[in-house]
Amino acid sequence: MSDASGVSSGSSMVRSRRKVVGVPTQCWCGVEVAILMSKSERNPYRRYHRCSYAASKKLENDNHCFKWVDEALLEEIYVFKNKMNNLEEVVKEITVARADGEQKVFEKMEIKLEKELFDRMEEVLVEAKWSMKKMCVGVVIGCIVGFVIIKLV
C-alpha cells in the first residue's frame, strides 16, 4: 500500500477507538494486523502495522489499525521500562523489609547472648564469693591456730 505511510503516526484504533499502546496484534474489526513497508517518498522503506483487511482492500483514511513499527516498539520499551522501575521498587521494598527482619533477629540473638553472658557471669561471681568465703574462713582458722600455737609455746 503506497499511500498508507501518509497517515498520521501512532493512530491505532481499537473497538472502542482507544489507542493501542505498543505493538498492535488485532484491528478493531477483529482482523489480524500485518507488518508492511511504506513505498512513499515521505517515508520510504519505513515499516508499519496495518489491518490486513484494510491493506488488502487498499483502504485510505479509514479507522482501521495503522501504526509505525518504530513508534510501536518505542511504546513497548517505555512500558517495559515502567514495569522494570516498578519491579525495582518492589525489590527495594523487599530488601528493606528483609533487612528489618534480619535486624530484629539480630537484636533477639544479641539479647539472648547478653542474658546468657549475664547468667554465666552471675554464676562465676557466686562461685568466686563462695571461694572467697572459704578462703577467709581458712585464713581465720589458720590465724586462730597460729595464735593458739604461739600461746602454747
PDB file of N, CA and C in Angstrom, residues 1-97:
ATOM      1  N   MET A   1       0.849  -1.167   0.000  1.00  0.00           N
ATOM      2  CA  MET A   1       0.000   0.000   0.000  1.00  0.00           C
ATOM      3  C   MET A   1       0.889   1.222   0.000  1.00  0.00           C
ATOM      4  N   SER A   2       0.799   2.053  -0.971  1.00  0.00           N
ATOM      5  CA  SER A   2       1.734   3.152  -1.126  1.00  0.00           C
ATOM      6  C   SER A   2       1.327   4.390  -0.349  1.00  0.00           C
ATOM      7  N   ASP A   3       0.053   4.667  -0.165  1.00  0.00           N
ATOM      8  CA  ASP A   3      -0.364   5.894   0.490  1.00  0.00           C
ATOM      9  C   ASP A   3      -0.566   5.714   1.994  1.00  0.00           C
ATOM     10  N   ALA A   4      -0.440   4.507   2.491  1.00  0.00           N
ATOM     11  CA  ALA A   4      -0.673   4.262   3.909  1.00  0.00           C
ATOM     12  C   ALA A   4       0.335   4.988   4.774  1.00  0.00           C
ATOM     13  N   SER A   5       1.499   5.259   4.233  1.00  0.00           N
ATOM     14  CA  SER A   5       2.536   5.905   5.033  1.00  0.00           C
ATOM     15  C   SER A   5       2.238   7.366   5.307  1.00  0.00           C
ATOM     16  N   GLY A   6       1.274   7.955   4.629  1.00  0.00           N
ATOM     17  CA  GLY A   6       0.941   9.353   4.846  1.00  0.00           C
ATOM     18  C   GLY A   6       0.002   9.570   6.022  1.00  0.00           C
ATOM     19  N   VAL A   7      -0.579   8.504   6.561  1.00  0.00           N
ATOM     20  CA  VAL A   7      -1.495   8.610   7.681  1.00  0.00           C
ATOM     21  C   VAL A   7      -0.716   9.048   8.902  1.00  0.00           C
ATOM     22  N   SER A   8      -1.348   9.807   9.779  1.00  0.00           N
ATOM     23  CA  SER A   8      -0.645  10.318  10.962  1.00  0.00           C
ATOM     24  C   SER A   8      -0.149   9.160  11.816  1.00  0.00           C
ATOM     25  N   SER A   9       1.038   9.348  12.370  1.00  0.00           N
ATOM     26  CA  SER A   9       1.692   8.264  13.101  1.00  0.00           C
ATOM     27  C   SER A   9       1.013   8.002  14.432  1.00  0.00           C
ATOM     28  N   GLY A  10       1.051   6.725  14.854  1.00  0.00           N
ATOM     29  CA  GLY A  10       0.594   6.333  16.164  1.00  0.00           C
ATOM     30  C   GLY A  10      -0.916   6.309  16.343  1.00  0.00           C
ATOM     31  N   SER A  11      -1.701   6.372  15.305  1.00  0.00           N
ATOM     32  CA  SER A  11      -3.148   6.408  15.485  1.00  0.00           C
ATOM     33  C   SER A  11      -3.748   5.037  15.237  1.00  0.00           C
ATOM     34  N   SER A  12      -3.569   4.151  16.180  1.00  0.00           N
ATOM     35  CA  SER A  12      -4.129   2.812  16.075  1.00  0.00           C
ATOM     36  C   SER A  12      -5.449   2.780  16.822  1.00  0.00           C
ATOM     37  N   MET A  13      -6.489   2.255  16.199  1.00  0.00           N
ATOM     38  CA  MET A  13      -7.806   2.247  16.816  1.00  0.00           C
ATOM     39  C   MET A  13      -8.174   0.828  17.268  1.00  0.00           C
ATOM     40  N   VAL A  14      -8.960   0.760  18.306  1.00  0.00           N
ATOM     41  CA  VAL A  14      -9.483  -0.499  18.810  1.00  0.00           C
ATOM     42  C   VAL A  14     -11.001  -0.379  18.778  1.00  0.00           C
ATOM     43  N   ARG A  15     -11.711  -1.436  19.115  1.00  0.00           N
ATOM     44  CA  ARG A  15     -13.173  -1.433  19.054  1.00  0.00           C
ATOM     45  C   ARG A  15     -13.782  -0.192  19.705  1.00  0.00           C
ATOM     46  N   SER A  16     -13.243   0.212  20.838  1.00  0.00           N
ATOM     47  CA  SER A  16     -13.792   1.394  21.499  1.00  0.00           C
ATOM     48  C   SER A  16     -13.008   2.642  21.114  1.00  0.00           C
ATOM     49  N   ARG A  17     -12.248   2.569  20.026  1.00  0.00           N
ATOM     50  CA  ARG A  17     -11.477   3.681  19.476  1.00  0.00           C
ATOM     51  C   ARG A  17     -10.432   4.206  20.460  1.00  0.00           C
ATOM     52  N   ARG A  18      -9.898   3.315  21.277  1.00  0.00           N
ATOM     53  CA  ARG A  18      -8.804   3.679  22.171  1.00  0.00           C
ATOM     54  C   ARG A  18      -7.491   3.420  21.465  1.00  0.00           C
ATOM     55  N   LYS A  19      -6.486   4.174  21.834  1.00  0.00           N
ATOM     56  CA  LYS A  19      -5.162   3.989  21.247  1.00  0.00           C
ATOM     57  C   LYS A  19      -4.527   2.729  21.825  1.00  0.00           C
ATOM     58  N   VAL A  20      -3.966   1.912  20.970  1.00  0.00           N
ATOM     59  CA  VAL A  20      -3.260   0.712  21.408  1.00  0.00           C
ATOM     60  C   VAL A  20      -1.834   1.119  21.762  1.00  0.00           C
ATOM     61  N   VAL A  21      -1.427   0.790  22.968  1.00  0.00           N
ATOM     62  CA  VAL A  21      -0.063   1.090  23.382  1.00  0.00           C
ATOM     63  C   VAL A  21       0.808  -0.096  22.999  1.00  0.00           C
ATOM     64  N   GLY A  22       1.889   0.189  22.316  1.00  0.00           N
ATOM     65  CA  GLY A  22       2.797  -0.869  21.906  1.00  0.00           C
ATOM     66  C   GLY A  22       2.438  -1.447  20.552  1.00  0.00           C
ATOM     67  N   VAL A  23       2.819  -2.690  20.362  1.00  0.00           N
ATOM     68  CA  VAL A  23       2.632  -3.361  19.080  1.00  0.00           C
ATOM     69  C   VAL A  23       1.200  -3.883  18.974  1.00  0.00           C
ATOM     70  N   PRO A  24       0.432  -3.420  17.956  1.00  0.00           N
ATOM     71  CA  PRO A  24      -0.930  -3.934  17.800  1.00  0.00           C
ATOM     72  C   PRO A  24      -0.910  -5.337  17.203  1.00  0.00           C
ATOM     73  N   THR A  25      -1.845  -6.175  17.629  1.00  0.00           N
ATOM     74  CA  THR A  25      -1.932  -7.537  17.092  1.00  0.00           C
ATOM     75  C   THR A  25      -3.226  -7.762  16.334  1.00  0.00           C
ATOM     76  N   GLN A  26      -4.236  -6.943  16.666  1.00  0.00           N
ATOM     77  CA  GLN A  26      -5.540  -7.133  16.036  1.00  0.00           C
ATOM     78  C   GLN A  26      -6.207  -5.762  15.871  1.00  0.00           C
ATOM     79  N   CYS A  27      -6.856  -5.584  14.751  1.00  0.00           N
ATOM     80  CA  CYS A  27      -7.589  -4.345  14.463  1.00  0.00           C
ATOM     81  C   CYS A  27      -8.920  -4.360  15.224  1.00  0.00           C
ATOM     82  N   TRP A  28      -9.553  -3.205  15.329  1.00  0.00           N
ATOM     83  CA  TRP A  28     -10.851  -3.141  15.991  1.00  0.00           C
ATOM     84  C   TRP A  28     -11.894  -3.985  15.268  1.00  0.00           C
ATOM     85  N   CYS A  29     -11.690  -4.228  13.986  1.00  0.00           N
ATOM     86  CA  CYS A  29     -12.647  -5.035  13.215  1.00  0.00           C
ATOM     87  C   CYS A  29     -12.459  -6.532  13.463  1.00  0.00           C
ATOM     88  N   GLY A  30     -11.417  -6.908  14.213  1.00  0.00           N
ATOM     89  CA  GLY A  30     -11.181  -8.307  14.548  1.00  0.00           C
ATOM     90  C   GLY A  30     -10.190  -9.006  13.646  1.00  0.00           C
ATOM     91  N   VAL A  31      -9.706  -8.332  12.627  1.00  0.00           N
ATOM     92  CA  VAL A  31      -8.765  -8.931  11.681  1.00  0.00           C
ATOM     93  C   VAL A  31      -7.348  -8.724  12.205  1.00  0.00           C
ATOM     94  N   GLU A  32      -6.487  -9.694  11.931  1.00  0.00           N
ATOM     95  CA  GLU A  32      -5.093  -9.633  12.355  1.00  0.00           C
ATOM     96  C   GLU A  32      -4.371  -8.471  11.672  1.00  0.00           C
ATOM     97  N   VAL A  33      -3.383  -7.931  12.375  1.00  0.00           N
ATOM     98  CA  VAL A  33      -2.594  -6.813  11.857  1.00  0.00           C
ATOM     99  C   VAL A  33      -1.349  -7.365  11.164  1.00  0.00           C
ATOM    100  N   ALA A  34      -1.019  -6.808   9.999  1.00  0.00           N
ATOM    101  CA  ALA A  34       0.162  -7.226   9.243  1.00  0.00           C
ATOM    102  C   ALA A  34       1.232  -6.141   9.329  1.00  0.00           C
ATOM    103  N   ILE A  35       2.480  -6.534   9.118  1.00  0.00           N
ATOM    104  CA  ILE A  35       3.577  -5.565   9.057  1.00  0.00           C
ATOM    105  C   ILE A  35       3.913  -5.365   7.587  1.00  0.00           C
ATOM    106  N   LEU A  36       3.817  -4.118   7.152  1.00  0.00           N
ATOM    107  CA  LEU A  36       4.060  -3.774   5.753  1.00  0.00           C
ATOM    108  C   LEU A  36       5.171  -2.732   5.669  1.00  0.00           C
ATOM    109  N   MET A  37       5.594  -2.428   4.449  1.00  0.00           N
ATOM    110  CA  MET A  37       6.660  -1.459   4.245  1.00  0.00           C
ATOM    111  C   MET A  37       6.144  -0.319   3.366  1.00  0.00           C
ATOM    112  N   SER A  38       6.417   0.890   3.803  1.00  0.00           N
ATOM    113  CA  SER A  38       5.983   2.070   3.062  1.00  0.00           C
ATOM    114  C   SER A  38       6.780   2.218   1.771  1.00  0.00           C
ATOM    115  N   LYS A  39       6.067   2.653   0.743  1.00  0.00           N
ATOM    116  CA  LYS A  39       6.719   2.895  -0.548  1.00  0.00           C
ATOM    117  C   LYS A  39       6.584   4.363  -0.946  1.00  0.00           C
ATOM    118  N   SER A  40       6.199   5.199   0.013  1.00  0.00           N
ATOM    119  CA  SER A  40       6.011   6.611  -0.291  1.00  0.00           C
ATOM    120  C   SER A  40       7.353   7.346  -0.291  1.00  0.00           C
ATOM    121  N   GLU A  41       7.346   8.514  -0.904  1.00  0.00           N
ATOM    122  CA  GLU A  41       8.562   9.329  -0.918  1.00  0.00           C
ATOM    123  C   GLU A  41       8.824   9.917   0.461  1.00  0.00           C
ATOM    124  N   ARG A  42       7.777  10.208   1.185  1.00  0.00           N
ATOM    125  CA  ARG A  42       7.895  10.822   2.509  1.00  0.00           C
ATOM    126  C   ARG A  42       8.506   9.859   3.538  1.00  0.00           C
ATOM    127  N   ASN A  43       8.176   8.576   3.464  1.00  0.00           N
ATOM    128  CA  ASN A  43       8.665   7.562   4.414  1.00  0.00           C
ATOM    129  C   ASN A  43       9.082   6.301   3.673  1.00  0.00           C
ATOM    130  N   PRO A  44      10.081   6.375   2.831  1.00  0.00           N
ATOM    131  CA  PRO A  44      10.451   5.192   2.048  1.00  0.00           C
ATOM    132  C   PRO A  44      11.012   4.080   2.943  1.00  0.00           C
ATOM    133  N   TYR A  45      10.560   2.870   2.700  1.00  0.00           N
ATOM    134  CA  TYR A  45      11.010   1.651   3.378  1.00  0.00           C
ATOM    135  C   TYR A  45      10.745   1.642   4.887  1.00  0.00           C
ATOM    136  N   ARG A  46       9.924   2.548   5.340  1.00  0.00           N
ATOM    137  CA  ARG A  46       9.576   2.563   6.764  1.00  0.00           C
ATOM    138  C   ARG A  46       8.479   1.524   6.982  1.00  0.00           C
ATOM    139  N   ARG A  47       8.669   0.705   8.004  1.00  0.00           N
ATOM    140  CA  ARG A  47       7.719  -0.378   8.261  1.00  0.00           C
ATOM    141  C   ARG A  47       6.577   0.105   9.142  1.00  0.00           C
ATOM    142  N   TYR A  48       5.396  -0.472   8.909  1.00  0.00           N
ATOM    143  CA  TYR A  48       4.224  -0.091   9.691  1.00  0.00           C
ATOM    144  C   TYR A  48       3.298  -1.291   9.897  1.00  0.00           C
ATOM    145  N   HIS A  49       2.487  -1.187  10.954  1.00  0.00           N
ATOM    146  CA  HIS A  49       1.450  -2.181  11.241  1.00  0.00           C
ATOM    147  C   HIS A  49       0.172  -1.689  10.575  1.00  0.00           C
ATOM    148  N   ARG A  50      -0.551  -2.604   9.922  1.00  0.00           N
ATOM    149  CA  ARG A  50      -1.783  -2.222   9.233  1.00  0.00           C
ATOM    150  C   ARG A  50      -2.767  -3.371   9.301  1.00  0.00           C
ATOM    151  N   CYS A  51      -4.028  -3.046   9.458  1.00  0.00           N
ATOM    152  CA  CYS A  51      -5.097  -4.037   9.433  1.00  0.00           C
ATOM    153  C   CYS A  51      -5.014  -4.785   8.098  1.00  0.00           C
ATOM    154  N   SER A  52      -4.970  -6.118   8.160  1.00  0.00           N
ATOM    155  CA  SER A  52      -4.851  -6.922   6.944  1.00  0.00           C
ATOM    156  C   SER A  52      -6.022  -6.686   5.995  1.00  0.00           C
ATOM    157  N   TYR A  53      -7.213  -6.518   6.546  1.00  0.00           N
ATOM    158  CA  TYR A  53      -8.395  -6.275   5.715  1.00  0.00           C
ATOM    159  C   TYR A  53      -8.250  -4.949   4.969  1.00  0.00           C
ATOM    160  N   ALA A  54      -7.905  -3.886   5.714  1.00  0.00           N
ATOM    161  CA  ALA A  54      -7.779  -2.560   5.096  1.00  0.00           C
ATOM    162  C   ALA A  54      -6.642  -2.553   4.078  1.00  0.00           C
ATOM    163  N   ALA A  55      -5.564  -3.279   4.361  1.00  0.00           N
ATOM    164  CA  ALA A  55      -4.441  -3.337   3.426  1.00  0.00           C
ATOM    165  C   ALA A  55      -4.841  -4.081   2.151  1.00  0.00           C
ATOM    166  N   SER A  56      -5.595  -5.171   2.290  1.00  0.00           N
ATOM    167  CA  SER A  56      -5.982  -5.947   1.107  1.00  0.00           C
ATOM    168  C   SER A  56      -6.984  -5.184   0.239  1.00  0.00           C
ATOM    169  N   LYS A  57      -7.813  -4.356   0.870  1.00  0.00           N
ATOM    170  CA  LYS A  57      -8.799  -3.564   0.126  1.00  0.00           C
ATOM    171  C   LYS A  57      -8.231  -2.198  -0.273  1.00  0.00           C
ATOM    172  N   LYS A  58      -6.981  -1.932   0.134  1.00  0.00           N
ATOM    173  CA  LYS A  58      -6.301  -0.660  -0.166  1.00  0.00           C
ATOM    174  C   LYS A  58      -7.136   0.541   0.286  1.00  0.00           C
ATOM    175  N   LEU A  59      -7.681   0.406   1.510  1.00  0.00           N
ATOM    176  CA  LEU A  59      -8.490   1.488   2.074  1.00  0.00           C
ATOM    177  C   LEU A  59      -7.567   2.621   2.535  1.00  0.00           C
ATOM    178  N   GLU A  60      -8.045   3.845   2.400  1.00  0.00           N
ATOM    179  CA  GLU A  60      -7.287   5.013   2.838  1.00  0.00           C
ATOM    180  C   GLU A  60      -8.152   5.851   3.762  1.00  0.00           C
ATOM    181  N   ASN A  61      -7.511   6.548   4.681  1.00  0.00           N
ATOM    182  CA  ASN A  61      -8.196   7.442   5.621  1.00  0.00           C
ATOM    183  C   ASN A  61      -9.364   6.753   6.311  1.00  0.00           C
ATOM    184  N   ASP A  62      -9.155   5.535   6.740  1.00  0.00           N
ATOM    185  CA  ASP A  62     -10.198   4.774   7.423  1.00  0.00           C
ATOM    186  C   ASP A  62      -9.839   4.676   8.908  1.00  0.00           C
ATOM    187  N   ASN A  63     -10.678   4.000   9.656  1.00  0.00           N
ATOM    188  CA  ASN A  63     -10.431   3.839  11.090  1.00  0.00           C
ATOM    189  C   ASN A  63      -9.733   2.533  11.419  1.00  0.00           C
ATOM    190  N   HIS A  64      -9.302   1.806  10.419  1.00  0.00           N
ATOM    191  CA  HIS A  64      -8.620   0.535  10.679  1.00  0.00           C
ATOM    192  C   HIS A  64      -7.210   0.794  11.193  1.00  0.00           C
ATOM    193  N   CYS A  65      -6.661  -0.208  11.831  1.00  0.00           N
ATOM    194  CA  CYS A  65      -5.383  -0.092  12.532  1.00  0.00           C
ATOM    195  C   CYS A  65      -4.240   0.339  11.604  1.00  0.00           C
ATOM    196  N   PHE A  66      -3.499   1.350  12.047  1.00  0.00           N
ATOM    197  CA  PHE A  66      -2.268   1.782  11.392  1.00  0.00           C
ATOM    198  C   PHE A  66      -1.339   2.306  12.466  1.00  0.00           C
ATOM    199  N   LYS A  67      -0.083   1.838  12.457  1.00  0.00           N
ATOM    200  CA  LYS A  67       0.899   2.318  13.427  1.00  0.00           C
ATOM    201  C   LYS A  67       2.289   2.021  12.904  1.00  0.00           C
ATOM    202  N   TRP A  68       3.164   2.996  13.009  1.00  0.00           N
ATOM    203  CA  TRP A  68       4.555   2.795  12.603  1.00  0.00           C
ATOM    204  C   TRP A  68       5.214   1.783  13.529  1.00  0.00           C
ATOM    205  N   VAL A  69       6.008   0.888  12.973  1.00  0.00           N
ATOM    206  CA  VAL A  69       6.672  -0.160  13.758  1.00  0.00           C
ATOM    207  C   VAL A  69       7.618   0.455  14.772  1.00  0.00           C
ATOM    208  N   ASP A  70       8.418   1.445  14.349  1.00  0.00           N
ATOM    209  CA  ASP A  70       9.389   2.038  15.273  1.00  0.00           C
ATOM    210  C   ASP A  70       8.701   2.714  16.457  1.00  0.00           C
ATOM    211  N   GLU A  71       7.572   3.380  16.210  1.00  0.00           N
ATOM    212  CA  GLU A  71       6.841   4.024  17.300  1.00  0.00           C
ATOM    213  C   GLU A  71       6.208   2.989  18.227  1.00  0.00           C
ATOM    214  N   ALA A  72       5.698   1.904  17.657  1.00  0.00           N
ATOM    215  CA  ALA A  72       5.108   0.841  18.470  1.00  0.00           C
ATOM    216  C   ALA A  72       6.167   0.205  19.367  1.00  0.00           C
ATOM    217  N   LEU A  73       7.349  -0.006  18.804  1.00  0.00           N
ATOM    218  CA  LEU A  73       8.421  -0.610  19.597  1.00  0.00           C
ATOM    219  C   LEU A  73       8.902   0.334  20.687  1.00  0.00           C
ATOM    220  N   LEU A  74       8.956   1.632  20.406  1.00  0.00           N
ATOM    221  CA  LEU A  74       9.322   2.601  21.442  1.00  0.00           C
ATOM    222  C   LEU A  74       8.310   2.582  22.585  1.00  0.00           C
ATOM    223  N   GLU A  75       7.020   2.504  22.230  1.00  0.00           N
ATOM    224  CA  GLU A  75       5.996   2.409  23.266  1.00  0.00           C
ATOM    225  C   GLU A  75       6.188   1.155  24.108  1.00  0.00           C
ATOM    226  N   GLU A  76       6.518   0.043  23.455  1.00  0.00           N
ATOM    227  CA  GLU A  76       6.785  -1.206  24.183  1.00  0.00           C
ATOM    228  C   GLU A  76       7.961  -1.015  25.147  1.00  0.00           C
ATOM    229  N   ILE A  77       8.994  -0.325  24.682  1.00  0.00           N
ATOM    230  CA  ILE A  77      10.173  -0.073  25.524  1.00  0.00           C
ATOM    231  C   ILE A  77       9.775   0.753  26.739  1.00  0.00           C
ATOM    232  N   TYR A  78       8.949   1.784  26.534  1.00  0.00           N
ATOM    233  CA  TYR A  78       8.504   2.613  27.658  1.00  0.00           C
ATOM    234  C   TYR A  78       7.673   1.801  28.643  1.00  0.00           C
ATOM    235  N   VAL A  79       6.826   0.919  28.130  1.00  0.00           N
ATOM    236  CA  VAL A  79       6.017   0.067  29.007  1.00  0.00           C
ATOM    237  C   VAL A  79       6.933  -0.839  29.834  1.00  0.00           C
ATOM    238  N   PHE A  80       7.910  -1.467  29.157  1.00  0.00           N
ATOM    239  CA  PHE A  80       8.833  -2.345  29.890  1.00  0.00           C
ATOM    240  C   PHE A  80       9.689  -1.563  30.869  1.00  0.00           C
ATOM    241  N   LYS A  81      10.046  -0.345  30.507  1.00  0.00           N
ATOM    242  CA  LYS A  81      10.836   0.492  31.419  1.00  0.00           C
ATOM    243  C   LYS A  81      10.032   0.787  32.682  1.00  0.00           C
ATOM    244  N   ASN A  82       8.750   1.120  32.512  1.00  0.00           N
ATOM    245  CA  ASN A  82       7.895   1.368  33.669  1.00  0.00           C
ATOM    246  C   ASN A  82       7.741   0.115  34.527  1.00  0.00           C
ATOM    247  N   LYS A  83       7.559  -1.020  33.862  1.00  0.00           N
ATOM    248  CA  LYS A  83       7.446  -2.282  34.608  1.00  0.00           C
ATOM    249  C   LYS A  83       8.739  -2.567  35.369  1.00  0.00           C
ATOM    250  N   MET A  84       9.881  -2.301  34.714  1.00  0.00           N
ATOM    251  CA  MET A  84      11.170  -2.532  35.357  1.00  0.00           C
ATOM    252  C   MET A  84      11.329  -1.607  36.576  1.00  0.00           C
ATOM    253  N   ASN A  85      10.930  -0.346  36.428  1.00  0.00           N
ATOM    254  CA  ASN A  85      11.004   0.586  37.551  1.00  0.00           C
ATOM    255  C   ASN A  85      10.126   0.114  38.707  1.00  0.00           C
ATOM    256  N   ASN A  86       8.930  -0.377  38.377  1.00  0.00           N
ATOM    257  CA  ASN A  86       8.041  -0.899  39.416  1.00  0.00           C
ATOM    258  C   ASN A  86       8.663  -2.107  40.111  1.00  0.00           C
ATOM    259  N   LEU A  87       9.269  -2.991  39.321  1.00  0.00           N
ATOM    260  CA  LEU A  87       9.920  -4.164  39.910  1.00  0.00           C
ATOM    261  C   LEU A  87      11.104  -3.758  40.788  1.00  0.00           C
ATOM    262  N   GLU A  88      11.846  -2.752  40.354  1.00  0.00           N
ATOM    263  CA  GLU A  88      12.961  -2.266  41.169  1.00  0.00           C
ATOM    264  C   GLU A  88      12.462  -1.740  42.511  1.00  0.00           C
ATOM    265  N   GLU A  89      11.325  -1.044  42.499  1.00  0.00           N
ATOM    266  CA  GLU A  89      10.735  -0.551  43.745  1.00  0.00           C
ATOM    267  C   GLU A  89      10.317  -1.710  44.649  1.00  0.00           C
ATOM    268  N   VAL A  90       9.703  -2.732  44.048  1.00  0.00           N
ATOM    269  CA  VAL A  90       9.292  -3.901  44.829  1.00  0.00           C
ATOM    270  C   VAL A  90      10.510  -4.590  45.440  1.00  0.00           C
ATOM    271  N   VAL A  91      11.568  -4.732  44.636  1.00  0.00           N
ATOM    272  CA  VAL A  91      12.799  -5.358  45.139  1.00  0.00           C
ATOM    273  C   VAL A  91      13.377  -4.523  46.272  1.00  0.00           C
ATOM    274  N   LYS A  92      13.345  -3.200  46.118  1.00  0.00           N
ATOM    275  CA  LYS A  92      13.864  -2.313  47.164  1.00  0.00           C
ATOM    276  C   LYS A  92      13.061  -2.475  48.452  1.00  0.00           C
ATOM    277  N   GLU A  93      11.717  -2.529  48.324  1.00  0.00           N
ATOM    278  CA  GLU A  93      10.852  -2.717  49.486  1.00  0.00           C
ATOM    279  C   GLU A  93      11.115  -4.059  50.157  1.00  0.00           C
ATOM    280  N   ILE A  94      11.273  -5.103  49.343  1.00  0.00           N
ATOM    281  CA  ILE A  94      11.552  -6.435  49.900  1.00  0.00           C
ATOM    282  C   ILE A  94      12.902  -6.432  50.602  1.00  0.00           C
ATOM    283  N   THR A  95      13.890  -5.774  49.998  1.00  0.00           N
ATOM    284  CA  THR A  95      15.223  -5.701  50.595  1.00  0.00           C
ATOM    285  C   THR A  95      15.164  -4.979  51.938  1.00  0.00           C
ATOM    286  N   VAL A  96      14.426  -3.870  51.991  1.00  0.00           N
ATOM    287  CA  VAL A  96      14.296  -3.118  53.241  1.00  0.00           C
ATOM    288  C   VAL A  96      13.575  -3.967  54.285  1.00  0.00           C
ATOM    289  N   ALA A  97      12.492  -4.631  53.867  1.00  0.00           N
ATOM    290  CA  ALA A  97      11.740  -5.478  54.794  1.00  0.00           C
ATOM    291  C   ALA A  97      12.618  -6.622  55.304  1.00  0.00           C
TER     292      ALA A  97
END
